[in-house]
Structures are given as structure tokens and as C-alpha cells.
Short mmCIF file of C-alpha atoms in Angstrom, two decimals:
data_model
loop_
_atom_site.label_atom_id
_atom_site.label_comp_id
_atom_site.label_asym_id
_atom_site.label_seq_id
_atom_site.Cartn_x
_atom_site.Cartn_y
_atom_site.Cartn_z
CA MET A 802 70.34 39.74 -24.65
CA ASP A 803 71.26 39.05 -27.99
CA ASN A 804 67.43 39.19 -29.36
CA GLY A 805 67.21 42.22 -27.17
CA GLU A 806 65.15 40.40 -24.27
CA VAL A 807 66.08 40.77 -20.81
CA ASP A 808 66.58 38.09 -18.40
CA ILE A 809 64.25 38.89 -15.45
CA ASN A 810 67.16 37.70 -13.33
CA ASP A 811 69.62 40.28 -14.89
CA GLU A 812 71.43 42.02 -11.92
CA VAL A 813 72.43 45.39 -13.83
CA SER A 814 69.25 45.61 -15.22
CA GLU A 815 67.58 45.81 -11.91
CA THR A 816 68.13 49.19 -10.95
CA LEU A 817 66.41 50.65 -13.90
CA VAL A 818 63.34 50.56 -12.83
CA PRO A 819 61.75 50.16 -9.03
CA HIS A 820 59.86 47.97 -7.41
CA ILE A 821 56.78 46.50 -9.58
CA CYS A 822 53.96 44.56 -7.75
CA CYS A 823 51.01 43.90 -9.73
CA GLU A 824 47.88 42.09 -8.92
CA PHE A 825 45.25 40.96 -11.28
CA GLN A 826 41.33 40.26 -11.14
CA VAL A 827 41.29 42.49 -7.91
CA LEU A 828 37.77 44.17 -9.09
CA SER A 829 35.01 41.38 -9.35
CA LYS A 830 32.44 43.15 -11.22
CA THR A 831 34.73 44.14 -13.82
CA ASP A 832 35.76 42.39 -17.51
CA GLY A 833 39.22 43.14 -16.74
CA SER A 834 41.12 44.74 -13.59
CA ALA A 835 44.70 45.66 -12.45
CA SER A 836 46.11 47.25 -9.10
CA PHE A 837 49.91 47.98 -9.57
CA PHE A 838 52.80 49.50 -7.37
CA GLN A 839 55.31 51.35 -9.26
CA GLY A 840 57.62 51.89 -6.00
CA SER A 841 55.28 53.68 -4.01
CA THR A 842 53.01 55.13 -6.34
CA SER A 843 50.19 52.80 -6.66
CA VAL A 844 47.30 52.82 -9.14
CA LEU A 845 44.20 50.66 -10.00
CA CYS A 846 42.41 50.20 -13.09
CA GLY A 847 38.95 48.51 -14.21
CA ILE A 848 37.78 47.51 -17.77
CA HIS A 849 34.18 47.38 -18.95
CA GLY A 850 34.22 46.24 -22.48
CA PRO A 851 33.21 45.36 -24.76
CA THR A 852 30.03 46.25 -24.25
CA GLU A 853 26.87 48.56 -25.54
CA VAL A 854 27.19 51.83 -26.39
CA LYS A 855 24.49 54.82 -27.42
CA GLN A 856 24.11 55.26 -31.23
CA SER A 857 25.29 58.68 -30.76
CA LYS A 858 29.03 57.39 -29.67
CA GLN A 859 29.39 54.15 -31.64
CA GLN A 860 31.53 53.76 -34.65
CA ASN A 861 31.01 51.68 -37.07
CA ASP A 862 34.47 50.52 -38.13
CA LYS A 863 35.73 50.01 -34.06
CA SER A 864 35.16 49.99 -30.79
CA ALA A 865 34.77 53.84 -29.28
CA ILE A 866 37.52 53.90 -25.97
CA GLU A 867 36.12 56.11 -23.14
CA ILE A 868 38.53 56.68 -20.51
CA SER A 869 37.66 58.40 -16.96
CA ALA A 870 41.09 58.83 -14.87
CA ASN A 871 40.90 60.17 -11.15
CA PHE A 872 44.45 62.00 -10.76
CA ASN A 873 43.43 62.63 -6.68
CA THR A 874 44.04 66.19 -6.97
CA VAL A 875 42.87 68.74 -5.13
CA THR A 876 41.74 71.25 -8.04
CA HIS A 877 40.38 69.53 -11.31
CA SER A 878 41.59 71.31 -14.20
CA CYS A 879 41.99 71.40 -17.96
CA ARG A 880 45.40 69.24 -17.37
CA GLU A 881 43.67 66.11 -16.24
CA LYS A 882 41.20 66.28 -19.08
CA MET A 883 44.80 66.30 -21.51
CA LEU A 884 46.12 63.69 -19.52
CA GLN A 885 43.18 61.76 -19.96
CA GLU A 886 43.18 62.38 -23.75
CA ILE A 887 46.83 61.48 -23.90
CA ILE A 888 46.16 57.82 -21.86
CA LYS A 889 43.18 56.98 -24.52
CA ASN A 890 45.25 57.38 -27.27
CA THR A 891 47.46 55.01 -25.78
CA ALA A 892 44.47 53.03 -25.00
CA GLU A 893 43.47 52.93 -28.70
CA THR A 894 47.06 51.87 -29.99
CA MET A 895 47.24 49.07 -27.87
CA ILE A 896 43.60 47.35 -28.63
CA ILE A 897 42.83 46.15 -31.57
CA THR A 898 39.87 48.19 -31.83
CA HIS A 899 38.61 47.22 -35.39
CA THR A 900 37.89 43.55 -34.04
CA TYR A 901 34.82 45.25 -31.72
CA PRO A 902 32.88 47.50 -34.12
CA ARG A 903 29.75 49.52 -32.38
CA THR A 904 30.73 48.62 -29.24
CA GLY A 905 32.30 50.68 -26.31
CA ILE A 906 35.13 49.90 -24.43
CA THR A 907 35.23 51.79 -20.53
CA VAL A 908 38.40 52.28 -18.70
CA SER A 909 38.49 53.30 -15.35
CA LEU A 910 41.62 54.37 -13.63
CA GLN A 911 41.95 55.41 -10.06
CA ALA A 912 45.28 57.20 -8.70
CA LEU A 913 45.32 55.25 -5.06
CA HIS A 914 49.00 56.74 -3.90
CA ASN A 915 50.94 59.14 -5.52
CA ASP A 916 54.82 59.17 -4.98
CA GLY A 917 55.89 60.70 -8.74
CA SER A 918 55.52 59.55 -11.78
CA SER A 919 52.41 58.84 -12.07
CA LEU A 920 51.51 59.08 -15.73
CA SER A 921 53.61 56.17 -16.28
CA ALA A 922 52.10 54.18 -13.61
CA PHE A 923 48.70 54.90 -15.03
CA ILE A 924 49.42 53.88 -18.37
CA ASN A 925 51.24 50.38 -16.76
CA CYS A 926 48.29 49.70 -15.02
CA LEU A 927 45.91 49.89 -18.11
CA THR A 928 48.91 47.74 -19.76
CA MET A 929 47.99 45.32 -16.96
CA ALA A 930 44.00 45.41 -16.71
CA LEU A 931 44.53 45.07 -20.39
CA ILE A 932 46.24 41.76 -20.51
CA ASP A 933 43.44 40.61 -17.36
CA SER A 934 40.71 41.70 -19.69
CA GLY A 935 41.39 39.37 -22.60
CA LEU A 936 40.70 42.21 -25.62
CA SER A 937 43.14 41.64 -28.37
CA MET A 938 46.14 43.98 -28.15
CA SER A 939 48.76 44.51 -30.77
CA PHE A 940 51.44 44.78 -28.62
CA LEU A 941 51.94 46.08 -25.02
CA VAL A 942 52.95 49.38 -24.11
CA VAL A 943 55.14 50.35 -21.35
CA ALA A 944 55.88 53.70 -20.29
CA VAL A 945 59.09 55.06 -18.34
CA THR A 946 59.43 58.65 -16.33
CA CYS A 947 62.67 60.47 -16.62
CA GLY A 948 63.30 63.52 -14.38
CA ILE A 949 66.01 65.55 -16.11
CA PRO A 950 67.99 67.67 -13.16
CA ARG A 951 68.71 71.06 -13.11
CA GLU A 952 72.92 70.39 -12.88
CA PRO A 953 73.59 69.39 -16.50
CA ASP A 954 76.47 66.54 -15.13
CA LYS A 955 74.05 65.08 -13.00
CA PRO A 956 72.75 61.52 -14.36
CA ILE A 957 68.92 61.21 -15.42
CA ILE A 958 66.28 59.79 -12.55
CA LEU A 959 64.44 57.14 -14.05
CA TYR A 960 60.56 56.90 -12.21
CA PRO A 961 61.55 60.07 -10.11
CA SER A 962 59.93 60.54 -6.88
CA LEU A 963 57.38 63.42 -5.75
CA GLU A 964 60.52 64.94 -3.96
CA GLU A 965 62.55 64.09 -6.78
CA GLU A 966 60.43 65.53 -9.73
CA LYS A 967 60.09 69.00 -7.52
CA LEU A 968 64.27 69.40 -7.88
CA CYS A 969 64.25 68.31 -11.33
CA VAL A 970 64.22 71.06 -14.03
CA SER A 971 62.21 68.83 -16.74
CA VAL A 972 60.18 65.42 -16.50
CA VAL A 973 59.81 63.30 -19.77
CA THR A 974 57.24 60.35 -19.71
CA LEU A 975 58.09 58.08 -22.54
CA CYS A 976 55.82 54.88 -23.83
CA PHE A 977 57.73 52.20 -25.91
CA ASP A 978 56.32 49.20 -27.47
CA SER A 979 56.98 46.11 -27.13
CA VAL A 980 57.64 44.97 -30.11
CA ASN A 981 60.15 46.98 -31.91
CA TYR A 982 60.77 49.70 -28.58
CA ASP A 983 59.98 52.75 -30.55
CA VAL A 984 58.03 55.96 -29.14
CA VAL A 985 54.11 55.21 -28.92
CA THR A 986 53.66 58.35 -26.48
CA SER A 987 55.53 60.85 -25.35
CA TYR A 988 54.76 64.12 -22.70
CA THR A 989 57.07 66.70 -21.51
CA THR A 990 57.08 69.19 -18.61
CA GLY A 991 59.83 71.94 -18.62
CA THR A 992 62.93 72.70 -20.94
CA PHE A 993 65.49 70.58 -21.67
CA SER A 994 68.70 70.08 -24.33
CA ILE A 995 68.12 67.91 -27.30
CA LEU A 996 71.40 65.96 -25.72
CA ARG A 997 69.24 65.06 -22.17
CA TYR A 998 66.11 63.95 -24.67
CA GLU A 999 68.61 61.50 -26.25
CA GLN A 1000 70.15 60.28 -23.01
CA ALA A 1001 66.68 60.10 -21.64
CA LEU A 1002 65.43 58.10 -24.71
CA LEU A 1003 68.62 55.56 -24.47
CA GLN A 1004 67.88 55.52 -20.82
CA SER A 1005 64.15 54.78 -20.97
CA GLU A 1006 64.37 52.32 -23.48
CA SER A 1007 66.22 49.87 -21.48
CA ALA A 1008 64.15 50.42 -18.64
CA GLY A 1009 61.38 50.07 -21.16
CA ARG A 1010 63.02 46.47 -22.11
CA ARG A 1011 63.30 45.17 -18.36
CA LEU A 1012 59.41 46.45 -17.98
CA VAL A 1013 58.62 44.20 -20.75
CA ALA A 1014 60.47 41.39 -19.38
CA ILE A 1015 58.91 41.90 -16.15
CA PHE A 1016 55.17 42.05 -17.68
CA GLU A 1017 55.73 39.12 -19.06
CA PHE A 1018 57.03 36.99 -16.47
CA ILE A 1019 54.09 38.62 -14.29
CA LYS A 1020 51.67 37.23 -17.13
CA ARG A 1021 52.98 33.71 -17.48
CA ARG A 1022 53.19 33.38 -13.34
CA SER A 1023 49.56 34.59 -13.28
CA SER A 1024 48.49 32.11 -16.19
CA ASP A 1025 49.95 29.01 -14.49
CA ASN A 1026 48.99 29.70 -10.81
CA CYS A 1027 45.00 30.02 -13.03
CA SER A 1028 45.51 26.50 -15.11
CA MET B 640 38.83 62.07 -61.75
CA ALA B 641 41.27 62.69 -59.16
CA GLU B 642 38.50 64.18 -57.09
CA GLU B 643 36.06 61.84 -57.16
CA PHE B 644 38.98 58.88 -56.36
CA ALA B 645 40.45 61.26 -53.57
CA SER B 646 37.03 61.47 -51.90
CA ILE B 647 36.28 57.58 -51.92
CA HIS B 648 39.67 56.52 -51.13
CA LEU B 649 41.74 59.08 -49.42
CA GLU B 650 44.04 56.76 -47.86
CA ASP B 651 45.09 54.95 -51.78
CA TYR B 652 44.75 58.36 -53.04
CA TYR B 653 47.64 59.87 -50.52
CA ALA B 654 49.34 56.56 -50.54
CA LYS B 655 49.93 56.80 -54.37
CA PHE B 656 51.99 60.79 -53.54
CA ILE B 657 53.71 59.58 -50.19
CA GLU B 658 55.15 56.85 -52.99
CA GLN B 659 56.86 59.51 -55.15
CA ASP B 660 57.78 61.43 -51.85
CA VAL B 661 55.57 64.20 -52.63
CA ARG B 662 52.15 65.38 -51.50
CA PRO B 663 49.02 66.74 -53.13
CA ASP B 664 48.97 70.33 -52.44
CA GLY B 665 52.47 69.97 -53.96
CA ARG B 666 54.73 70.01 -50.91
CA GLU B 667 57.90 67.95 -50.01
CA LEU B 668 57.12 65.75 -47.30
CA GLY B 669 59.48 67.61 -45.15
CA GLU B 670 58.09 71.18 -46.04
CA PHE B 671 56.23 73.72 -43.64
CA ARG B 672 53.52 75.85 -45.43
CA ALA B 673 54.03 79.22 -45.76
CA CYS B 674 53.04 81.34 -42.58
CA SER B 675 51.94 85.30 -43.04
CA LEU B 676 51.32 86.97 -40.05
CA SER B 677 49.68 90.70 -39.60
CA VAL B 678 49.58 92.68 -36.30
CA GLY B 679 47.06 95.26 -34.72
CA ASN B 680 44.16 94.22 -37.12
CA LEU B 681 42.17 94.60 -33.55
CA HIS B 682 43.11 97.71 -32.30
CA PRO B 683 42.08 99.48 -30.52
CA THR B 684 39.94 97.13 -28.98
CA ALA B 685 42.26 94.75 -27.61
CA ASP B 686 45.71 95.88 -26.25
CA SER B 687 47.64 93.66 -28.72
CA SER B 688 46.41 91.70 -31.92
CA ALA B 689 47.45 89.30 -34.55
CA THR B 690 46.52 87.55 -37.51
CA VAL B 691 47.99 84.21 -38.59
CA ARG B 692 47.60 82.34 -42.00
CA TRP B 693 49.18 79.23 -42.21
CA GLY B 694 48.34 78.04 -45.54
CA ASN B 695 44.54 77.80 -45.30
CA THR B 696 44.57 77.77 -41.66
CA MET B 697 43.27 81.50 -40.30
CA ILE B 698 43.92 82.55 -36.43
CA VAL B 699 43.26 85.15 -34.56
CA SER B 700 44.61 86.45 -31.46
CA GLY B 701 43.55 89.17 -29.04
CA VAL B 702 45.47 89.87 -25.74
CA LYS B 703 43.86 92.46 -22.99
CA LEU B 704 45.08 93.55 -19.84
CA GLU B 705 43.22 93.97 -16.80
CA LEU B 706 43.71 94.06 -13.24
CA GLY B 707 43.30 91.70 -10.59
CA LYS B 708 44.56 90.61 -7.21
CA PRO B 709 47.38 87.79 -7.11
CA THR B 710 46.68 84.36 -5.93
CA ASP B 711 47.66 83.36 -2.26
CA GLU B 712 49.97 80.74 -3.47
CA ASN B 713 51.85 83.28 -5.58
CA PRO B 714 51.45 86.95 -4.13
CA GLU B 715 54.06 88.54 -5.90
CA GLU B 716 52.92 87.01 -9.57
CA GLY B 717 50.26 87.73 -12.10
CA PHE B 718 48.61 85.92 -14.19
CA ILE B 719 48.32 85.08 -17.93
CA VAL B 720 44.78 83.53 -18.96
CA ILE B 721 44.54 81.74 -22.54
CA ASN B 722 41.29 80.61 -23.63
CA VAL B 723 40.90 79.07 -27.36
CA GLU B 724 38.09 78.92 -29.23
CA MET B 725 36.70 76.38 -32.12
CA THR B 726 33.41 76.96 -33.29
CA PRO B 727 31.47 75.39 -36.29
CA LEU B 728 32.76 78.64 -38.14
CA CYS B 729 36.09 76.58 -38.84
CA GLU B 730 35.26 73.27 -38.95
CA SER B 731 32.10 71.46 -38.82
CA ARG B 732 33.14 68.89 -36.11
CA PHE B 733 32.97 71.50 -33.51
CA LYS B 734 29.43 71.45 -32.52
CA PRO B 735 28.06 75.01 -30.26
CA GLY B 736 27.90 74.72 -26.75
CA PRO B 737 30.37 73.74 -23.93
CA PRO B 738 33.99 72.51 -25.39
CA SER B 739 34.69 68.86 -25.98
CA ALA B 740 37.30 67.19 -24.37
CA PHE B 741 39.55 67.51 -27.32
CA GLN B 742 38.98 71.27 -27.36
CA GLN B 743 39.88 71.58 -23.85
CA SER B 744 43.01 69.37 -24.65
CA VAL B 745 43.90 71.25 -27.16
CA GLY B 746 43.51 74.80 -25.29
CA GLN B 747 45.18 73.40 -22.43
CA TYR B 748 48.52 72.36 -24.33
CA ILE B 749 48.55 75.93 -25.91
CA GLU B 750 49.05 77.29 -22.74
CA GLU B 751 51.11 74.20 -21.53
CA ILE B 752 53.71 75.53 -24.09
CA LEU B 753 53.94 78.87 -22.96
CA ILE B 754 54.38 78.30 -19.38
CA ASN B 755 56.49 75.34 -20.24
CA SER B 756 58.82 77.17 -21.52
CA GLY B 757 59.01 79.61 -18.58
CA CYS B 758 60.12 82.48 -21.37
CA ILE B 759 57.52 85.09 -19.54
CA ASP B 760 58.44 85.55 -15.86
CA LEU B 761 55.32 86.04 -14.21
CA HIS B 762 56.56 88.69 -11.54
CA GLN B 763 57.25 91.86 -13.87
CA LEU B 764 53.17 91.77 -13.62
CA CYS B 765 53.00 92.11 -10.30
CA ILE B 766 52.12 96.15 -9.33
CA LYS B 767 51.45 95.45 -5.54
CA SER B 768 52.54 92.07 -3.90
CA GLY B 769 49.40 90.67 -2.67
CA LYS B 770 47.12 93.49 -3.44
CA LEU B 771 47.69 94.36 -7.31
CA SER B 772 48.92 93.04 -10.01
CA TRP B 773 48.01 92.28 -14.06
CA CYS B 774 46.30 89.83 -15.54
CA ILE B 775 46.62 89.00 -19.22
CA TYR B 776 43.77 87.84 -21.12
CA CYS B 777 44.24 86.09 -24.60
CA ASP B 778 41.81 85.04 -26.47
CA ILE B 779 42.74 82.83 -29.85
CA MET B 780 39.78 81.91 -32.45
CA CYS B 781 40.03 79.87 -35.33
CA LEU B 782 38.70 81.11 -37.98
CA ASN B 783 39.19 78.43 -40.78
CA TRP B 784 40.48 74.90 -39.96
CA ASP B 785 43.16 73.65 -42.22
CA GLY B 786 45.31 71.15 -40.02
CA ASN B 787 47.83 72.08 -37.48
CA PHE B 788 46.00 74.49 -35.12
CA ILE B 789 48.71 73.99 -32.57
CA ASP B 790 51.59 75.45 -34.36
CA ALA B 791 49.57 78.65 -36.14
CA CYS B 792 48.08 79.27 -32.61
CA ASN B 793 51.31 79.79 -30.76
CA VAL B 794 52.72 81.96 -33.44
CA ALA B 795 49.19 84.26 -33.18
CA LEU B 796 49.75 83.79 -29.41
CA ILE B 797 53.73 85.03 -29.56
CA SER B 798 53.27 87.76 -31.58
CA CYS B 799 50.75 88.93 -29.84
CA LEU B 800 52.32 88.79 -26.60
CA SER B 801 55.61 90.18 -27.79
CA ARG B 802 53.94 93.51 -28.97
CA LEU B 803 52.34 93.87 -25.51
CA LYS B 804 52.52 97.10 -23.63
CA ILE B 805 51.79 97.80 -20.23
CA PRO B 806 51.15 101.31 -18.95
CA GLN B 807 52.96 102.55 -15.57
CA LEU B 808 50.26 102.76 -12.39
CA ILE B 809 50.22 104.96 -9.86
CA ILE B 810 47.79 104.23 -6.71
CA ASP B 811 46.60 107.27 -5.14
CA GLU B 812 47.16 107.06 -1.49
CA GLU B 813 43.62 108.47 -0.58
CA SER B 814 41.29 106.64 -2.80
CA ASP B 815 43.24 103.20 -2.80
CA LYS B 816 42.33 103.68 -6.67
CA PRO B 817 44.98 102.59 -9.46
CA GLN B 818 45.22 105.29 -12.18
CA ILE B 819 47.45 105.72 -15.20
CA ASN B 820 50.68 107.19 -15.27
CA ASP B 821 50.85 109.20 -18.64
CA ASP B 822 54.40 110.45 -18.07
CA ILE B 823 56.22 107.48 -18.36
CA PRO B 824 56.23 105.63 -21.77
CA LEU B 825 54.72 102.11 -21.77
CA ARG B 826 56.53 99.52 -21.05
CA SER B 827 57.05 96.16 -23.38
CA LEU B 828 56.36 92.91 -21.76
CA GLU B 829 59.47 90.91 -21.53
CA ILE B 830 59.91 87.62 -23.38
CA GLY B 831 62.38 85.12 -23.39
CA LEU B 832 63.53 83.53 -26.29
CA PHE B 833 59.79 82.34 -28.19
CA PRO B 834 59.10 78.87 -27.74
CA ILE B 835 57.75 77.81 -31.71
CA SER B 836 56.36 74.54 -32.31
CA SER B 837 56.14 72.41 -35.14
CA THR B 838 54.21 69.39 -35.69
CA PHE B 839 54.95 66.16 -37.78
CA ALA B 840 52.35 63.49 -38.52
CA VAL B 841 53.13 59.89 -38.55
CA PHE B 842 51.71 58.38 -41.89
CA ASN B 843 51.21 54.89 -42.93
CA ASP B 844 53.49 53.15 -39.52
CA SER B 845 56.47 54.47 -41.72
CA VAL B 846 56.28 58.03 -43.36
CA VAL B 847 56.84 61.12 -41.38
CA ILE B 848 55.62 64.57 -42.87
CA ALA B 849 55.72 67.92 -41.85
CA ASP B 850 53.07 70.19 -41.25
CA PRO B 851 50.14 67.92 -41.76
CA ASN B 852 46.62 69.66 -43.61
CA LEU B 853 43.29 68.90 -42.56
CA HIS B 854 43.31 65.92 -44.78
CA GLU B 855 46.53 64.73 -43.66
CA GLU B 856 45.60 64.92 -40.08
CA SER B 857 42.50 62.55 -40.76
CA LEU B 858 44.70 59.54 -42.34
CA THR B 859 46.61 59.69 -39.23
CA ASN B 860 46.09 58.60 -35.49
CA SER B 861 49.91 60.09 -34.86
CA THR B 862 51.54 63.47 -34.50
CA VAL B 863 54.17 64.75 -32.67
CA THR B 864 54.57 68.39 -31.73
CA ILE B 865 58.14 69.61 -31.06
CA THR B 866 58.34 72.86 -29.01
CA VAL B 867 61.85 74.83 -29.49
CA ASN B 868 63.28 77.58 -29.00
CA ILE B 869 66.17 79.57 -31.77
CA GLU B 870 69.01 78.05 -29.34
CA GLY B 871 67.85 74.22 -29.64
CA THR B 872 66.17 74.13 -26.00
CA ILE B 873 63.25 71.74 -25.89
CA CYS B 874 60.60 73.10 -24.51
CA GLY B 875 57.87 69.95 -25.15
CA LEU B 876 57.45 67.19 -26.69
CA ARG B 877 54.32 65.39 -27.14
CA LYS B 878 53.45 62.65 -29.08
CA ASN B 879 49.96 61.46 -28.43
CA GLY B 880 49.52 58.04 -28.84
CA GLY B 881 49.04 56.52 -32.52
CA SER B 882 51.99 54.26 -34.37
CA SER B 883 55.21 54.48 -33.10
CA ILE B 884 58.13 56.76 -34.27
CA LYS B 885 61.46 55.63 -34.56
CA SER B 886 64.53 57.33 -32.62
CA ASP B 887 66.08 58.32 -36.03
CA GLN B 888 63.26 60.02 -37.47
CA LEU B 889 62.62 61.74 -33.99
CA ASN B 890 66.39 63.20 -34.36
CA VAL B 891 65.23 64.40 -37.64
CA CYS B 892 62.01 66.03 -36.75
CA LEU B 893 64.14 67.74 -34.31
CA GLU B 894 66.60 69.24 -36.86
CA LYS B 895 63.49 70.52 -38.80
CA ALA B 896 62.04 72.27 -35.79
CA VAL B 897 65.25 73.80 -35.02
CA ASN B 898 65.03 75.48 -38.32
CA ARG B 899 61.61 75.94 -38.15
CA ALA B 900 61.77 78.09 -35.08
CA ARG B 901 64.69 80.27 -36.38
CA GLU B 902 62.31 81.25 -39.72
CA LEU B 903 59.41 82.36 -37.25
CA THR B 904 61.42 83.86 -34.67
CA GLN B 905 62.63 86.02 -37.68
CA LEU B 906 58.99 86.55 -38.62
CA ILE B 907 57.43 87.36 -35.69
CA GLU B 908 60.81 89.79 -34.43
CA GLN B 909 60.74 91.60 -38.30
CA LEU B 910 57.11 93.17 -37.73
#
């Protein structure tokens, strides 16, 4: 681990992330698609692009990214709109939009089963689908969810389930880039101390490195299967 | 000459200033703009009101108390409804009509800042469990947009709510109608420690500047909004994608946010 890379067979870091399962090319009519299983939470993502867009939505220097994310909630509120904006901004960071001016890239995300840590599952699924789509990317973005329990001495829970999230006083979702592992996106609910946040940052960074190793492994294996 | 250069090459114009650790408006990289606050401007139409001038950004907020029926899920709680208006008056990018995704997202985040912090216990708004409760309607309107809308809105909202006075009600047994009890003085809304937000922007992938104005916001796709109270408890940390920020830069921002929270809490409490 001297150069920061994580060995996929490392037993210690195995405990950092839940069981990840990912399949490419699940949808036949899209340019890129992936179904992503993160523990019990699963998400499906389809990407169309670069495609033609209306004049009003066209941007001269880059591609216009449109996200539609269905969180499977009973009532639709502004909260879903806000989360969609967060996912859209993360996608814009990943994709080198200047490669595709005056076009549009449409991303559709659908939650299949929500057992907690849904925002990170969405962003991880988005990353996988983008790999499948072949769009130019500056780096991968991996998302980690931390649950901070009410009691200050209890350890931070990585990728909490729905039940565990209810017992936590706050839930922090962090996204890291795969090059320098700096924070790209952060979204929190609830309150926590600065110390807890720093603990969450450290632990999520380790989990993020593990996740990038897993993604690279999946990518290599799927391209081996194709050739 | 400088104006022409700024209008054509805004990025290069700003880069030249950032190299010298200053900004075109004379502020240092980590300096916030002065915030001035006045309250009670919309009296007596609004039950509580405040106007915030944050540099050139101007926000007016008004709060009205209404009676309503509590929801079935929370029969012991009242509710707070926050509505944020961004009209073409404040900035040309906003068009008349239904709010865009950006407007909805900003409005939702301002509501989340307040609710996340848990500073207002909604149980104090309940009059009769399951039947009657107070509903606080907050309207926030932007008059001039010069960047950092979220922080200015937050200050306006908290100032309004901290000054809100709630009358005591008696429910007439016969007609079942509520009436204001004039004998008992109005009580203040109980608020815990104020959640104060501070926004930073990551410029040029390496430099972090505090409190971006309109030009600076247009140059960057990456802002961090940190909400803290004076005790240093983080009530929210949102980074909306864009260029990444290093953890040591984040720590510096956290420190600045706590200091700013102390300054602004003092300002709000003083008036």
C-alpha cells in the first residue's frame, strides 16, 4: 500500500465496504448502463449521450447534463430535486463535458431497493454506468456514507442500513475523486462535532480507496470478458 | 481599461488578483463581507421581519403566524413553512414563472439548515394535540443578488424567528373557536443555538476564498457551505460537486466558519 493503492485481496480493508456487485450493459437501448448492488441497497442507471438537445438547453462550450433520479419515495418533494442537483454536479465534475459541446447527456437513475446509504449507492452506480458508456472522464468519483451514532464513544458506522440510519444522530455522505482522494461532494443531515467529522473523513477515505480498487477490478474483468 | 479586461477575460482578471492574495473588491481571500441587519421593517403586516444587507446582496424576510391542524404523523407538533423567492428583480438569470430546479434546490437547502440543526422544538407550537397548532409561514425575498444567497438568507431567517412573539390562546368551550388571551403577555419562540452558515468557493482548483460575490460564483463550479453554531457543532456541511477540496483546506474553512458564527450570533442577539 505504499503508493496508496489497495490490494483487492487485503482482508483488513474487506470490512470497510459492504458486498458490492455490479453488472454492465443491463439495458439494451442505452449508451451505457449499470446495475449496482451495495449491500442490500440496489440502483439501476442508464445513460444516453452525447445526443442532440433543444437550442434552449444547448451550451456552446460543453455538454448539458440532465439527471432524472427516482428515489422511490411515496411523496415527491423539493428534497428529491436538491439531491438530483447534487448528483448532477457530481456527474459534471466526472465527465469532461468540454469534449462534447452543444450536446446533451441524459442520466436516468432508479432505486430498486433502498436499505440505507441511498445517495452513495446512486453516485456509485452513476460512476459505473459512466464507465460503461465510454464517455471521457477526468477521474472516478466514489461515494461513502457514514452514520454517526448518538453516543460519542461508539464508532462510526460505514454504509449504515435503514435501521442503523434511524439510530444515528447524523448521516454524512462523502464523495472522493480517484486521483488525490480529495472531497468532491459532501452532504450531511443532523448535527455532529468537528472531531466526529474528521473521524468520518478519515474512515471514508480508506473506504473510498477500497471502493476504487473494487471498481478498477470490476472494470478490468469486464473488459477481459469482452475481448 | 481594467473594466474592459474584466468583462472579456474575467478568469484571467481574477487570477491576477488571486496571485497577490487579494480580490478585486479589496478583500483578502478569507475575508467575509460586512453584514448589516435591521428588524421590524414590515411591522405590523408581518409578525416579525428583518432586512439583511450583505455587501450588495439584499434580502427581506417576513414571518406570519397562522393557525392550522397538525399532521397525522406528528399530532403534537406545529410546523414551519419556508418559502424563498428569487425574482428577475434581483438577477436576470431568474425568469418569471414556476421556480427552476436551482431555485427549488436553494429553497430546500435553507429549510434543511434550520430543520437539521434542531434549534426549534416544534412541540412548543402545539395548542391542542391533533386539533390545533401554530404554523409559522416564513417568506424570504431576494432584492439584489450579489452572491452568497444562502448565508444572507439564513441570517435574515434566524433574526426573524428569534424575534417572533406568540400569543396565548383560549379555546371557547361552546363555540370551539380560539381567541387570543390579551391578559397573558406574548411569549418568545424558543430557539436553541443559532445555526449560522458560511460559504466558501474553490477557485482555480487550488485556492479557497470565503464569501464569493456574484462574479466569483460565476467563475467557480465548486462551493462549500458549512453551518455551525457557536459551540462548534456542525449542523450541515454541503459541497455541491465541482473541483475537490483538500482536508486541510476544509479544516481552515471549519475554523473560519466557527468564528463567523460567533460574530453573526452576536449581531443577531444585539439588536
